[in-house]
Structures are given as C-alpha cells and as structure tokens.
mmCIF file of C-alpha atoms in Angstrom:
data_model
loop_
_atom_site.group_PDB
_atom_site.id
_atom_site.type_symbol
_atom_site.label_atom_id
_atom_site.label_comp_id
_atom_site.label_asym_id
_atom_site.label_seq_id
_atom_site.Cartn_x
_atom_site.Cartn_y
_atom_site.Cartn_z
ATOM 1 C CA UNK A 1 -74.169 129.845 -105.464
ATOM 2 C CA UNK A 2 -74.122 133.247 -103.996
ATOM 3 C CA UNK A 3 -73.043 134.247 -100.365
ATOM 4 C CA UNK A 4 -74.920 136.762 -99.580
ATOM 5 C CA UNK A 5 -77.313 137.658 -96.857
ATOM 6 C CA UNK A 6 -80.676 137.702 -96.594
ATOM 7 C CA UNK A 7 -80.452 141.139 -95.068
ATOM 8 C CA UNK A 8 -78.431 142.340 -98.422
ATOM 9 C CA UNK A 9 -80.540 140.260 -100.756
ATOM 10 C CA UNK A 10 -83.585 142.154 -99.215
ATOM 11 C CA UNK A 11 -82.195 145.822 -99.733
ATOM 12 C CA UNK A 12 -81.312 144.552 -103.663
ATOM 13 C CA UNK A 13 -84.734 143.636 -103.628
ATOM 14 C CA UNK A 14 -86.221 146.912 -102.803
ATOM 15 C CA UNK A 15 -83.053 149.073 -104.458
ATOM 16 C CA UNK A 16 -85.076 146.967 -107.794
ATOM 17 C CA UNK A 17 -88.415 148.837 -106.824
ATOM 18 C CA UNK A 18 -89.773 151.920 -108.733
ATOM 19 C CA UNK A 19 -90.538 154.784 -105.982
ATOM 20 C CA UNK A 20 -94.477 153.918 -106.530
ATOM 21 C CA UNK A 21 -94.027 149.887 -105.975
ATOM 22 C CA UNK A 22 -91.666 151.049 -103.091
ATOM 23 C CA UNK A 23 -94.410 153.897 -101.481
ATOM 24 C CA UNK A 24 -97.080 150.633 -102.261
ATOM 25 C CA UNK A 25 -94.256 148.283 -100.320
ATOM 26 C CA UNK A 26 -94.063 150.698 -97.026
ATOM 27 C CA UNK A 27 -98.194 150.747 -97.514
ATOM 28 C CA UNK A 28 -98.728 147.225 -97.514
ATOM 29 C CA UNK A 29 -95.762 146.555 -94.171
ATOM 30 C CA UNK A 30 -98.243 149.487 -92.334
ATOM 31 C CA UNK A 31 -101.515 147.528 -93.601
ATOM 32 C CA UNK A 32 -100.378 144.006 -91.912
ATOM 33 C CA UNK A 33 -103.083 143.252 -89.749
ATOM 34 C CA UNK A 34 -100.335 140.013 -87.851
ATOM 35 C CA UNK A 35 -98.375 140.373 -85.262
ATOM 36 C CA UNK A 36 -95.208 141.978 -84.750
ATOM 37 C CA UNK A 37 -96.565 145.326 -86.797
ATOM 38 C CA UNK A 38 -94.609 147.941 -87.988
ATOM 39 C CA UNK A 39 -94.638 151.607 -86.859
ATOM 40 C CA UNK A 40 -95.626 154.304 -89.461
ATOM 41 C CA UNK A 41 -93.159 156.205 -87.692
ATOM 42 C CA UNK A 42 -90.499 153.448 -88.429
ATOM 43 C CA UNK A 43 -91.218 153.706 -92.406
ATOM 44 C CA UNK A 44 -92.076 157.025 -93.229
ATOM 45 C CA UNK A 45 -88.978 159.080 -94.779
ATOM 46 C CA UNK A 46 -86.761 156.329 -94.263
ATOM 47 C CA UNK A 47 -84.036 155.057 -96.756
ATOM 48 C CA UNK A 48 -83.818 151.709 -98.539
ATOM 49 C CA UNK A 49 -81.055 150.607 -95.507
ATOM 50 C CA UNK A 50 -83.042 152.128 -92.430
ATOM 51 C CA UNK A 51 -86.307 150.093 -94.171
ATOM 52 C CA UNK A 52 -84.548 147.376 -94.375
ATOM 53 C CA UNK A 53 -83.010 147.653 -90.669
ATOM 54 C CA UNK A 54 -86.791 148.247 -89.637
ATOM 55 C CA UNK A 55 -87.404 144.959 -91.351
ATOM 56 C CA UNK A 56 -84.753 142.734 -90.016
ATOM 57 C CA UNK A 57 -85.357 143.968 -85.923
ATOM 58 C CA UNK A 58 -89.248 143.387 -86.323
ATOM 59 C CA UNK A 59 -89.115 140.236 -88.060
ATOM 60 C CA UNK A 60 -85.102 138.969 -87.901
ATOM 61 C CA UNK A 61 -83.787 138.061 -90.705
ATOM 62 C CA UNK A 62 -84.617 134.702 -91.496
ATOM 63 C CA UNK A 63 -88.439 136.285 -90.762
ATOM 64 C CA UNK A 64 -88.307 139.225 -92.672
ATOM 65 C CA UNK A 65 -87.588 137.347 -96.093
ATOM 66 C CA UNK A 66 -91.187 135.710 -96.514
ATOM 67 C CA UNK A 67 -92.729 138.864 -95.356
ATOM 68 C CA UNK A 68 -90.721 140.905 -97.673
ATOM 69 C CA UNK A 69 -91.866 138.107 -100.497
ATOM 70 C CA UNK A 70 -95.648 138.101 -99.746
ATOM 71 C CA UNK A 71 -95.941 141.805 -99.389
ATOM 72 C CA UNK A 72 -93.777 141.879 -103.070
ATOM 73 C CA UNK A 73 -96.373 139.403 -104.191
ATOM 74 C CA UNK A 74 -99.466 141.503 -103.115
ATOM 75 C CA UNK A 75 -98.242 144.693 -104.661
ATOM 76 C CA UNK A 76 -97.836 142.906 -108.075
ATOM 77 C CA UNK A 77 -93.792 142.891 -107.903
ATOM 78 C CA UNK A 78 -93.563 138.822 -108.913
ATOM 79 C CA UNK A 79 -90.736 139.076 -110.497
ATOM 80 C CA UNK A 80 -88.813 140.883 -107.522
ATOM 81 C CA UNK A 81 -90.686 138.382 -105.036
ATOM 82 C CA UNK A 82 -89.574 134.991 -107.237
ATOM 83 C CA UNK A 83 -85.966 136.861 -107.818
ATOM 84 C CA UNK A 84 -85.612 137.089 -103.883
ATOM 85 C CA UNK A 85 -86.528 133.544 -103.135
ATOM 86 C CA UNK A 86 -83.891 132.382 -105.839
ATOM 87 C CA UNK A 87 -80.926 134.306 -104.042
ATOM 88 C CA UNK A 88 -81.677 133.378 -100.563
ATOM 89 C CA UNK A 89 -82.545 129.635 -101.502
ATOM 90 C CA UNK A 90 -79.009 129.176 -100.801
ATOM 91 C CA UNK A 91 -78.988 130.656 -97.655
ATOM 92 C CA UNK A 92 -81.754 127.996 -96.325
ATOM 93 C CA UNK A 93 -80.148 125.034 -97.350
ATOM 94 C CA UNK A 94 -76.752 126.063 -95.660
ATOM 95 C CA UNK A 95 -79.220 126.924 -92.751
ATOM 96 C CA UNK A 96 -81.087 123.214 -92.976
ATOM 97 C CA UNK A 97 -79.138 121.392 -90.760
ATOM 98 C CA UNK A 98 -79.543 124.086 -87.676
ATOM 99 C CA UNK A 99 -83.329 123.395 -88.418
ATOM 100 C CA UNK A 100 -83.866 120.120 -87.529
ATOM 101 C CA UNK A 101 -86.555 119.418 -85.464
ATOM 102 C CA UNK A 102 -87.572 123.507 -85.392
ATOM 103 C CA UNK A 103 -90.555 125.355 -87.099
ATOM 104 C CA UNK A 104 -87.458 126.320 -89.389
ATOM 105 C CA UNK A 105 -88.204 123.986 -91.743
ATOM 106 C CA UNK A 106 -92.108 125.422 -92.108
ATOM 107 C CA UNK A 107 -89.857 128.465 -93.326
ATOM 108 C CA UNK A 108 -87.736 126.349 -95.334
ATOM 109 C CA UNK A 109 -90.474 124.579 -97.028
ATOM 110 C CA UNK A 110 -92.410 128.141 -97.808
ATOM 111 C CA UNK A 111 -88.924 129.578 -99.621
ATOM 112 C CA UNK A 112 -89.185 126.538 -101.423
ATOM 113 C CA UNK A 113 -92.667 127.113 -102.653
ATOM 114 C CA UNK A 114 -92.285 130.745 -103.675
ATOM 115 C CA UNK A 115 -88.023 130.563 -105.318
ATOM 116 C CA UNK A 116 -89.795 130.054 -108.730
ATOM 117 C CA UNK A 117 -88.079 126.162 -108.796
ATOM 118 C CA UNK A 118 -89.211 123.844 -111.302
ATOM 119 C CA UNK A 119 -91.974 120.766 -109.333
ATOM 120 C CA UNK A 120 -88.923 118.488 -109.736
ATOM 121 C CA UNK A 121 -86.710 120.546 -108.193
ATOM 122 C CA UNK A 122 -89.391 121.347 -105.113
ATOM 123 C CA UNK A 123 -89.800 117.286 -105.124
ATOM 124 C CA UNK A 124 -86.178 116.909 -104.655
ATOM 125 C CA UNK A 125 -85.326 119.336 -102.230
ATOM 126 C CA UNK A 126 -88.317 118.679 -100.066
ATOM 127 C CA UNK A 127 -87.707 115.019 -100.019
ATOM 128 C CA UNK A 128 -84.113 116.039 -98.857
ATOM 129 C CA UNK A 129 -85.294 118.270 -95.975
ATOM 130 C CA UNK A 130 -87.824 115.556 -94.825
ATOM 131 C CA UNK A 131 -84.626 113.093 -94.284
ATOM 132 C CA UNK A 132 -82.578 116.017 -91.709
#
C-alpha cells in the first residue's frame, strides 16, 4: 500500500486533468455554495501546487480530499474521483485509530463509499471501523 499523502495524491489527481476538466475543476471550487468558500482570487492563474495549497489551507487535508472527489464527480472526471479514493484509502485506515469517537469516522465512512471497493470489501471495512 502506498505512502503517500493526501496532499500529493490530490496534485496527481489534478496533474491527470485535461486543461478544460481542470478550468471546469477551479469553476466548480468557485461555484460551492458551503462554507469555507474559496476566493476567485485564490484560483485564478494559479499552478497545479498553489491550487492544491489553496485546497489544503481552506479545507486541511483530510477535508480537502472529499471535496476534491465530489467536485471530480460533478465535472464528469469518475475515473480521477474513484482513482483518488483508492490511493488515499490507505491513508484513512492508518488514520482510524486517531478517529475514535470523532466525526472522523463520518469522513472515513464517505472515502469508503466513493474508493470504487467491491460491497464486500465496504461490508468488511465498515464493520471494522464500527468495532474502534
């Protein structure tokens, strides 16, 4: 299993983007009617990495990935959305243990939902998390 961060696994995902899914991407963070919003100032012009900073401060990093994912998911990028989930599945179950008790798991359980896992594997693993 990988090692990698969300924060890297989230500038892969957009590095995968054509420059129309990625223009679409920065439209859809602008159009996010929830709370924190992004800046159009923070966006516009900006590279893959300062996006991707921009990302991580408004949302941190374990909060970034399913906004990252939904937004992927409403601009018709599945495949980058389900890839993303797989490579930071990882990171969450490392994570589990600092979640008990927290509205971590509610994060947890969300990866989960959207990593593209098979419904055994969802069964399993959410049965797991319920025990921590």
């Amino acid at each position: 299993m990988s090692h990698k961060t969300i924060k890297m696994a989230l500038v892969e995902s957009l590095e995968d983007l054509t420059e129309r899914d990625l223009e679409k991407f920065r439209h859809q963070l602008l159009d996010r009617r929830e709370e924190p919003r992004v800046r159009r100032r923070a966006v516009e012009g900006k590279s893959l990495l300062d996006l991707t900073d921009v990302l991580v401060s408004t949302f941190t990093e374990e909060g970034a990935l399913p906004v990252v994912v939904q937004i992927l998911q409403q601009i018709g990028c599945n495949e980058e959305a389900q890839k993303l989930g797989e490579i930071t599945v990882g990171h969450w179950l490392q994570a589990a243990e600092g979640f008990r008790g927290s509205t971590g798991l509610d994060n947890v359980h969300t990866l989960l939902a959207i990593s593209g896992l098979s419904d055994d594997e969802h069964f399993s693993l959410s049965r797991w998390f319920a025990t921590i």
